[in-house]
Coordinates of C-alpha atoms and ligand atoms in Angstrom, one line a residue:
M1 CA 42.3 138.5 106.1
L2 CA 39.2 139.5 104.1
S3 CA 39.5 142.2 101.2
R4 CA 38.3 145.6 100.6
P5 CA 34.6 144.6 99.1
W6 CA 34.1 142.4 101.6
W7 CA 34.8 145.0 104.6
G8 CA 32.4 146.9 102.4
L9 CA 29.4 144.2 102.1
L10 CA 30.2 143.8 106.3
W11 CA 29.6 147.8 106.7
R12 CA 26.7 148.1 104.3
L13 CA 25.0 145.1 106.0
G14 CA 26.0 146.3 109.4
A15 CA 24.5 149.7 108.6
L16 CA 21.2 148.1 107.2
F17 CA 20.3 146.2 110.7
A18 CA 21.1 148.6 112.5
A19 CA 18.9 151.1 110.5
A20 CA 15.9 148.3 110.4
A21 CA 16.3 147.7 114.2
L22 CA 16.0 151.7 114.7
A23 CA 12.7 151.1 112.4
G24 CA 11.4 148.0 113.9
W25 CA 11.7 150.0 117.7
R26 CA 10.3 152.9 116.4
L27 CA 7.6 151.6 114.1
F28 CA 6.5 148.7 116.2
D29 CA 8.0 149.5 119.5
H30 CA 10.4 145.8 118.8
A31 CA 13.7 146.6 117.3
L32 CA 14.8 142.5 117.0
L33 CA 10.9 142.8 114.6
G34 CA 13.2 145.2 112.5
L35 CA 16.1 143.2 112.6
L36 CA 14.5 139.8 112.1
I37 CA 12.7 141.4 108.5
A38 CA 16.2 143.2 107.7
L39 CA 18.0 139.2 108.1
A40 CA 15.0 137.2 106.3
G41 CA 15.3 140.5 103.7
A42 CA 19.1 139.7 103.2
L43 CA 19.1 136.4 103.2
F44 CA 16.2 136.2 100.3
W45 CA 18.9 138.5 98.5
Q46 CA 21.6 136.3 98.4
L47 CA 20.5 133.4 98.1
W48 CA 18.8 134.8 94.4
R49 CA 22.5 136.0 93.3
L50 CA 23.2 132.7 94.1
S51 CA 20.5 130.7 92.2
Q52 CA 21.5 133.4 89.4
L53 CA 25.3 132.1 89.9
E54 CA 24.0 128.4 89.4
R55 CA 22.0 129.3 86.5
W56 CA 25.0 131.1 84.7
L57 CA 27.3 127.7 85.4
L58 CA 25.1 125.2 84.2
D59 CA 24.8 127.3 80.9
D60 CA 27.3 125.6 78.5
R61 CA 26.3 128.0 75.6
E62 CA 27.4 131.3 78.6
A63 CA 24.0 132.8 77.3
R64 CA 23.2 134.0 80.7
A65 CA 24.1 136.9 82.4
P66 CA 26.3 136.2 85.9
P67 CA 25.2 138.0 89.3
S68 CA 26.3 141.2 89.4
G69 CA 27.6 143.4 92.5
R70 CA 31.6 143.6 93.7
I71 CA 31.4 140.3 95.7
W72 CA 30.2 138.7 92.6
E73 CA 32.1 140.1 90.6
G74 CA 35.4 138.9 92.0
I75 CA 33.7 134.9 92.5
V76 CA 32.5 135.0 89.0
A77 CA 36.3 136.4 87.7
G78 CA 37.5 133.6 89.9
I79 CA 35.4 131.1 88.3
G80 CA 36.0 131.8 84.8
R81 CA 39.5 132.0 85.2
L82 CA 39.2 128.3 86.2
R83 CA 36.8 127.5 83.4
R84 CA 39.8 129.4 81.1
Q85 CA 42.1 126.7 82.6
N86 CA 40.2 123.5 82.3
R87 CA 39.4 124.1 78.6
K88 CA 42.7 124.2 78.2
R89 CA 43.6 121.4 79.6
K90 CA 40.7 119.4 78.4
R91 CA 42.5 120.4 74.7
K92 CA 45.7 119.3 75.9
F93 CA 43.8 115.9 76.7
G94 CA 42.0 115.8 73.6
R95 CA 45.4 116.5 71.7
L96 CA 47.3 113.9 73.8
L97 CA 44.6 111.6 73.5
E98 CA 44.2 112.1 69.5
Q99 CA 48.3 111.5 69.6
F100 CA 48.0 108.3 71.6
Q101 CA 44.6 106.5 69.5
R102 CA 46.9 107.6 66.3
A103 CA 50.1 105.9 68.0
T104 CA 48.3 102.7 69.3
A105 CA 46.6 102.3 66.0
A106 CA 49.4 102.3 63.8
L107 CA 51.0 99.3 66.7
P108 CA 51.5 96.1 64.3
D109 CA 51.3 94.9 67.9
A110 CA 47.9 94.1 69.9
A111 CA 47.4 95.8 73.2
V112 CA 44.5 95.1 75.3
I113 CA 44.1 96.7 78.8
L114 CA 42.3 94.0 80.8
D115 CA 40.6 95.1 84.3
E116 CA 41.1 93.5 87.6
E117 CA 38.6 90.6 86.7
D118 CA 40.5 90.0 83.5
K119 CA 38.0 91.6 80.7
V120 CA 38.8 93.8 78.2
F121 CA 38.7 97.0 79.0
W122 CA 40.5 98.7 76.5
C123 CA 42.0 97.2 73.0
N124 CA 43.4 98.8 69.8
G125 CA 43.6 98.4 66.3
A126 CA 45.9 95.4 65.8
S127 CA 44.1 93.4 68.5
Q128 CA 41.0 92.9 65.9
A129 CA 43.5 91.4 62.9
L130 CA 45.7 89.6 65.4
L131 CA 43.6 88.1 68.3
G132 CA 40.3 88.5 66.9
L133 CA 39.3 91.1 69.6
T134 CA 36.6 94.0 68.4
P135 CA 36.6 97.3 70.2
G136 CA 33.1 98.2 70.3
R137 CA 31.5 94.5 70.4
D138 CA 34.3 92.6 73.1
I139 CA 34.8 95.5 76.0
G140 CA 33.6 94.6 79.3
L141 CA 33.9 90.5 78.2
P142 CA 36.3 88.2 80.1
V143 CA 39.4 87.7 77.9
A144 CA 39.4 84.2 79.0
N145 CA 36.2 83.5 76.7
L146 CA 37.8 85.3 73.8
L147 CA 40.8 83.8 73.6
R148 CA 40.2 80.5 75.0
H149 CA 43.7 78.3 73.4
P150 CA 44.9 76.7 76.8
S151 CA 47.9 77.6 76.7
F152 CA 46.8 81.4 77.0
V153 CA 44.1 80.1 79.8
A154 CA 47.0 78.6 81.9
F155 CA 49.1 81.6 81.4
L156 CA 46.6 84.4 82.0
N157 CA 45.5 82.6 85.2
Q158 CA 49.5 82.3 86.7
R159 CA 49.6 85.6 86.8
R160 CA 53.4 85.9 86.3
A161 CA 54.9 88.8 84.5
S162 CA 58.2 87.8 83.4
D163 CA 56.9 84.4 81.6
S164 CA 55.3 84.7 77.9
V165 CA 53.4 82.1 76.3
E166 CA 53.1 81.4 72.6
F167 CA 49.5 80.0 71.0
P168 CA 48.0 80.1 67.3
S169 CA 45.7 83.3 66.6
P170 CA 42.2 82.9 66.7
V171 CA 41.6 84.4 63.8
D172 CA 44.3 82.8 61.8
D173 CA 46.0 79.1 62.5
G174 CA 48.8 79.5 60.4
L175 CA 49.8 82.8 62.7
M176 CA 51.5 82.4 65.8
L177 CA 51.8 84.8 68.4
G178 CA 54.1 85.4 71.3
A179 CA 52.0 87.6 74.4
R180 CA 53.2 88.8 77.4
I181 CA 50.9 90.4 80.3
V182 CA 52.6 93.2 82.4
P183 CA 50.9 94.9 85.4
C184 CA 49.2 98.1 84.6
G185 CA 48.3 100.9 87.0
K186 CA 47.2 99.8 90.0
K187 CA 44.8 97.1 89.4
Q188 CA 44.9 96.8 86.0
R189 CA 47.2 94.4 83.2
L190 CA 48.1 94.8 79.4
L191 CA 48.3 92.2 77.3
L192 CA 50.8 92.9 74.3
A193 CA 50.7 90.0 71.8
T194 CA 53.1 89.8 68.6
D195 CA 53.0 87.7 65.8
I196 CA 56.2 85.7 65.9
S197 CA 55.3 83.3 62.7
R198 CA 58.1 84.5 61.0
V199 CA 60.8 84.2 63.8
R200 CA 59.3 80.3 64.5
R201 CA 59.4 79.4 60.7
L202 CA 62.9 80.7 59.8
E203 CA 63.7 78.4 63.5
Q204 CA 61.8 75.5 61.6
M205 CA 64.1 76.1 58.5
R206 CA 67.3 75.9 61.0
R207 CA 66.2 72.6 62.2
D208 CA 65.0 71.0 59.1
F209 CA 68.0 72.4 57.4
I210 CA 70.6 70.7 60.3
A211 CA 68.1 67.6 61.0
N212 CA 68.1 67.2 56.4
V213 CA 71.8 68.1 56.3
S214 CA 72.5 65.4 59.4
H215 CA 70.7 62.8 57.6
E216 CA 72.2 63.0 54.6
L217 CA 75.9 63.1 55.2
R218 CA 75.4 59.9 58.4
T219 CA 74.7 57.3 54.7
P220 CA 77.7 58.6 53.6
L221 CA 79.8 58.2 56.3
T222 CA 78.5 55.1 56.9
V223 CA 79.8 53.7 53.8
V224 CA 83.4 55.3 53.9
I225 CA 83.7 53.8 57.6
G226 CA 82.1 50.3 56.5
Y227 CA 85.3 50.6 53.4
L228 CA 87.9 51.7 56.1
E229 CA 86.8 49.0 58.3
T230 CA 87.3 46.5 55.3
L231 CA 90.7 47.5 54.2
L232 CA 91.6 47.5 58.3
D233 CA 90.3 43.7 59.0
S234 CA 92.1 43.1 55.6
D235 CA 96.1 41.1 56.3
N236 CA 96.5 42.5 52.5
P237 CA 100.9 42.8 52.8
A238 CA 100.3 46.2 50.0
L239 CA 98.0 47.8 53.0
E240 CA 100.7 48.0 55.7
S241 CA 102.2 51.1 54.9
W242 CA 99.0 52.3 54.8
R243 CA 98.0 51.2 58.3
R244 CA 98.2 54.3 60.3
P245 CA 96.6 57.0 58.2
L246 CA 93.7 54.1 58.0
R247 CA 93.4 54.2 61.2
G248 CA 93.4 58.2 61.6
M249 CA 90.9 58.1 59.2
R250 CA 88.8 56.0 60.3
Q251 CA 89.2 57.7 64.0
Q252 CA 88.1 61.2 62.5
A253 CA 85.5 59.4 60.9
A254 CA 83.7 57.8 63.5
R255 CA 84.2 61.4 65.3
M256 CA 82.2 62.9 62.2
M257 CA 79.7 60.5 62.6
H258 CA 79.2 61.1 66.8
L259 CA 78.7 64.6 65.4
I260 CA 76.3 63.9 63.2
E261 CA 74.7 61.6 65.7
D262 CA 74.5 64.3 68.3
L263 CA 73.2 66.8 65.7
L264 CA 70.2 64.8 64.8
M265 CA 69.4 64.0 68.5
L266 CA 69.0 67.4 68.9
A267 CA 66.7 68.2 66.2
R268 CA 64.9 65.2 67.5
L269 CA 64.3 66.5 71.2
E270 CA 63.6 70.4 69.2
A271 CA 60.4 68.5 66.8
Q272 CA 59.4 66.1 69.9
K273 CA 59.6 69.3 72.5
D274 CA 57.3 68.0 75.4
R275 CA 55.9 66.0 73.2
A276 CA 58.0 62.7 73.5
P277 CA 56.0 60.0 75.4
K278 CA 56.5 59.1 78.4
K279 CA 57.0 56.0 80.2
P280 CA 58.1 54.7 84.0
V281 CA 61.7 54.4 83.4
A282 CA 63.9 52.1 85.4
V283 CA 66.2 54.9 86.2
P284 CA 68.2 52.6 88.6
A285 CA 69.7 50.0 86.1
L286 CA 70.0 52.5 83.8
L287 CA 72.4 54.1 85.5
A288 CA 73.7 50.7 86.2
D289 CA 74.4 50.2 82.5
I290 CA 76.0 53.8 82.1
A291 CA 77.8 53.1 85.2
D292 CA 79.5 50.0 83.1
D293 CA 79.7 51.6 80.1
A294 CA 81.7 54.8 81.9
L295 CA 84.1 52.0 83.3
A296 CA 84.8 50.4 79.9
L297 CA 85.0 54.2 78.3
S298 CA 87.9 54.5 81.5
G299 CA 89.3 51.3 80.1
E300 CA 92.7 51.8 81.6
Q301 CA 92.9 54.8 83.3
G302 CA 91.2 52.9 86.3
H303 CA 88.0 55.8 87.7
E304 CA 86.7 54.8 90.7
I305 CA 82.9 54.8 89.6
R306 CA 80.7 54.6 92.7
L307 CA 76.7 54.5 92.4
L308 CA 74.5 56.0 95.7
I309 CA 71.1 54.9 94.1
D310 CA 67.9 55.4 95.7
A311 CA 66.8 51.8 94.2
E312 CA 62.8 52.4 95.0
V313 CA 62.8 55.7 92.6
W314 CA 61.3 55.6 88.8
I315 CA 60.6 58.5 87.1
L316 CA 57.9 59.1 84.3
G317 CA 60.1 60.1 80.7
C318 CA 61.8 58.6 77.8
E319 CA 64.1 56.2 78.5
Q320 CA 66.0 57.3 75.5
E321 CA 66.1 61.0 76.1
L322 CA 66.9 60.3 79.6
R323 CA 70.0 57.6 78.9
S324 CA 71.5 60.0 76.0
A325 CA 71.7 62.8 78.8
F326 CA 72.8 61.0 82.0
S327 CA 75.4 59.1 80.1
N328 CA 76.4 62.9 78.4
L329 CA 76.9 63.7 82.4
V330 CA 78.8 60.4 83.5
F331 CA 81.7 60.4 80.5
N332 CA 82.2 63.5 80.7
A333 CA 83.2 62.5 84.2
V334 CA 85.2 60.1 82.8
R335 CA 86.6 62.6 80.1
Y336 CA 87.6 65.2 82.0
T337 CA 88.8 63.4 85.0
P338 CA 92.5 62.9 85.3
A339 CA 93.4 58.9 85.4
G340 CA 92.5 57.6 88.8
G341 CA 90.0 60.2 90.3
E342 CA 86.9 59.5 91.9
I343 CA 83.3 59.7 90.2
E344 CA 80.2 59.7 92.4
I345 CA 76.4 59.1 90.6
R346 CA 73.7 59.5 93.1
W347 CA 70.2 58.7 92.2
S348 CA 67.5 60.1 94.9
A349 CA 64.4 61.9 95.8
D350 CA 62.2 63.9 98.1
E351 CA 59.2 65.9 98.1
N352 CA 60.9 69.0 96.3
G353 CA 62.1 66.4 93.4
I354 CA 63.8 63.8 91.6
R355 CA 67.8 64.6 91.8
L356 CA 70.3 62.8 90.0
A357 CA 74.3 63.7 90.9
V358 CA 77.5 63.3 89.0
E359 CA 80.4 64.2 90.9
D360 CA 83.9 64.3 89.8
N361 CA 87.3 65.3 91.6
G362 CA 88.4 66.2 87.9
E363 CA 90.1 69.4 86.7
G364 CA 86.9 71.2 87.2
I365 CA 85.5 74.4 85.3
A366 CA 86.5 78.5 86.2
A367 CA 83.4 80.3 87.1
H368 CA 82.8 82.5 84.2
H369 CA 82.0 79.3 81.7
I370 CA 79.4 77.5 83.7
P371 CA 76.6 79.7 82.4
R372 CA 77.4 79.2 79.4
L373 CA 78.8 75.5 78.9
S374 CA 75.0 73.9 77.5
E375 CA 75.3 76.4 74.4
R376 CA 76.3 74.3 71.1
F377 CA 79.6 73.9 70.4
Y378 CA 80.8 75.8 73.4
R379 CA 83.9 74.0 75.3
V380 CA 86.2 75.3 77.9
N381 CA 89.0 74.1 75.8
R382 CA 88.7 73.2 72.4
D383 CA 91.6 70.8 71.8
R384 CA 91.2 69.0 75.1
S385 CA 87.5 68.3 73.9
R386 CA 88.4 67.1 70.6
G387 CA 91.0 65.3 71.6
S388 CA 88.9 63.2 74.0
G389 CA 86.3 62.9 71.5
G390 CA 83.7 65.4 72.6
T391 CA 81.6 67.1 70.1
G392 CA 80.5 70.2 72.0
L393 CA 77.0 68.9 71.6
G394 CA 77.0 67.3 75.0
L395 CA 75.3 69.4 78.1
S396 CA 73.4 70.9 75.2
I397 CA 71.5 67.3 74.7
V398 CA 70.9 67.4 78.2
K399 CA 69.7 70.5 78.7
H400 CA 66.9 69.8 76.1
V401 CA 66.1 66.6 77.5
L402 CA 65.7 67.9 80.8
S403 CA 63.8 70.9 79.6
N404 CA 61.5 68.3 77.8
H405 CA 60.7 66.8 81.3
G406 CA 60.1 70.0 83.2
G407 CA 63.4 69.9 85.2
Q408 CA 67.1 71.8 84.8
L409 CA 70.5 71.6 85.2
R410 CA 72.6 72.7 88.2
I411 CA 76.6 73.0 87.6
S412 CA 79.0 73.9 90.2
S413 CA 82.8 73.4 90.0
E414 CA 86.0 74.7 91.1
L415 CA 89.0 74.4 88.8
G416 CA 91.2 72.0 89.6
K417 CA 88.9 70.6 92.6
G418 CA 86.2 68.5 91.0
S419 CA 82.4 69.5 89.6
L420 CA 79.0 68.2 90.1
F421 CA 76.5 68.2 87.6
V422 CA 72.9 68.0 89.6
C423 CA 69.3 67.1 87.7
E424 CA 66.8 68.3 89.1
F425 CA 63.3 66.9 88.1
P426 CA 59.7 67.7 89.0
A427 CA 58.5 65.3 92.3
G428 CA 55.4 65.1 90.5
L429 CA 57.4 62.5 87.6
R430 CA 58.3 60.2 90.7
V431 CA 56.5 56.4 89.9
R432 CA 57.7 53.8 92.3
A433 CA 59.6 50.8 91.2
A434 CA 57.7 48.4 89.1
T435 CA 60.2 45.2 90.1
A436 CA 62.8 44.8 92.1
P437 CA 66.0 45.8 90.9
E438 CA 68.0 43.4 89.0
R439 CA 71.2 44.7 89.6
A440 CA 70.6 45.6 93.2
S441 CA 74.1 44.8 94.7
V442 CA 75.5 47.7 92.8
F443 CA 73.2 49.8 95.4
E444 CA 73.3 51.7 97.9
S445 CA 69.8 52.9 99.3
A446 CA 70.9 56.1 100.9
P447 CA 72.2 58.3 98.9
A448 CA 74.6 61.0 100.2
P449 CA 74.3 64.7 100.8
V450 CA 75.0 67.1 98.1
P451 CA 78.0 69.4 99.3
P452 CA 77.6 73.0 98.0
A453 CA 80.5 73.5 95.4
P454 CA 82.1 77.1 95.2
N455 CA 81.1 78.2 91.6
A456 CA 77.4 77.3 90.7
G457 CA 75.1 78.0 87.8
E458 CA 72.4 77.5 86.6
A459 CA 72.9 76.1 82.6
Ligands
ADP1 P1 82.1 68.1 75.0 O1 81.5 67.2 73.8 O2 83.1 68.9 74.6 O3 82.6 68.1 76.4 P2 79.9 69.3 76.2 O4 78.5 70.4 76.4 O5 79.4 68.1 76.9 O6 81.0 69.0 75.3 O7 80.5 69.9 77.0 C1 81.1 71.3 77.5 C2 82.3 71.6 78.0 O8 82.2 71.8 79.5 C3 83.1 70.7 77.9 O9 84.0 70.9 76.2 C4 83.9 70.5 78.9 O10 85.5 72.0 78.6 C5 83.3 71.0 80.2 N1 83.0 70.2 80.9 C6 82.1 69.2 81.0 N2 81.6 68.5 81.8 C7 82.4 68.6 82.7 C8 83.6 67.9 83.9 N3 83.0 67.1 84.4 N4 84.7 69.0 84.4 C9 85.2 69.7 84.2 N5 84.6 70.4 82.6 C10 83.4 69.3 82.2

């Protein structure tokens, strides 16, 4: 519906055109000529008003007067209202922007917005201290040209929001940074970097402390064990009544030694982290040795230990670490499987990876324990573990060894039925056997498929 001023304008134009047509007819004998002159006049008049409106709109100081007239007054009032609302909004956004800038400037972490081509779009003050980025200079430059550490560049390209990366600050080598990249808006990404030097220093102190204490304890303990052995070997009749306590002391001392060895192994694994030299390891022969040791451990319990091994599959890795991890799994199977139980060791590879499976039909593990099994000193049954000579560090060592080889440990188990521990290694670590296996008689080359077990988890 038209408003009243518009009706008024239409009436006035109608009257003007009618008068012009009449005048044209009277003066020139042509009503259309009069109408045409009136239309041109009206058009010129409205164009003049439009140009006045344009000049008024473009004048930021608002020194010019807007076009007058009832229609134009309504339009000018509407535009004025929008202008005022706009100014209000601008002030509000200005205040918000100020607050945001103050907050990001106070942020101790570096925050950098990257555009879809991973160029720096914006960065906060802390980016200068932590990443060496200068807002004025580096905006628009590819971040990979500014932060060139290989770990960071690889992380930037992999585009997985869930991961994080650690790398030394380009400003100060002593600063260790932890960085994450998260999606931000439709095509941008937000890079967040935190100084984690203190946490890393504390972790290093903890590791050094454990390694040093373990090392310092080992020497006196070796001496104590040596004296106990000498006393137990002696046939002095005066020692006869002491034999039982001496045996108990030797057993406990051996347990302590085992614990110290495991702690030192863990410290070594953490210190080496991906840096242990990797060589082709003849895993089939290694597993045959471990199976022999497991038979010795089983002794009179008479476990049946089966080896299903692809003799052609060797792996690129650290032999000492792999021996420790695999023997922990196999010895656990012996220790947690009742006498006469069955243990199967399978070694195989396909295009998806290389796999060691150790399966037993022993006591099994309840589902809620599985995710925590590889934590240090986590045991399902403390007394049971101690009684069988466990330190509570075995699976933790397995997990570290696997992580140093880019692999992972999967555990599935059912209480009372048995357990299955699977070490998965990337297919890229596979190497062909260099020589014919020495212990071919114990190998069968077709590995059995790994059956899924009801309680499964990743440790
Ligand atoms: P421990 O020295 O106590 O054996 P581990 O880290 O090797 O420590 O194992 C942690 C716990 O996992 C053990 O205490 C045991 O309860 C459970 N466990 C490990 N292997 C098996 C298995 N094959 N069958 C049943 N339980 C197992």
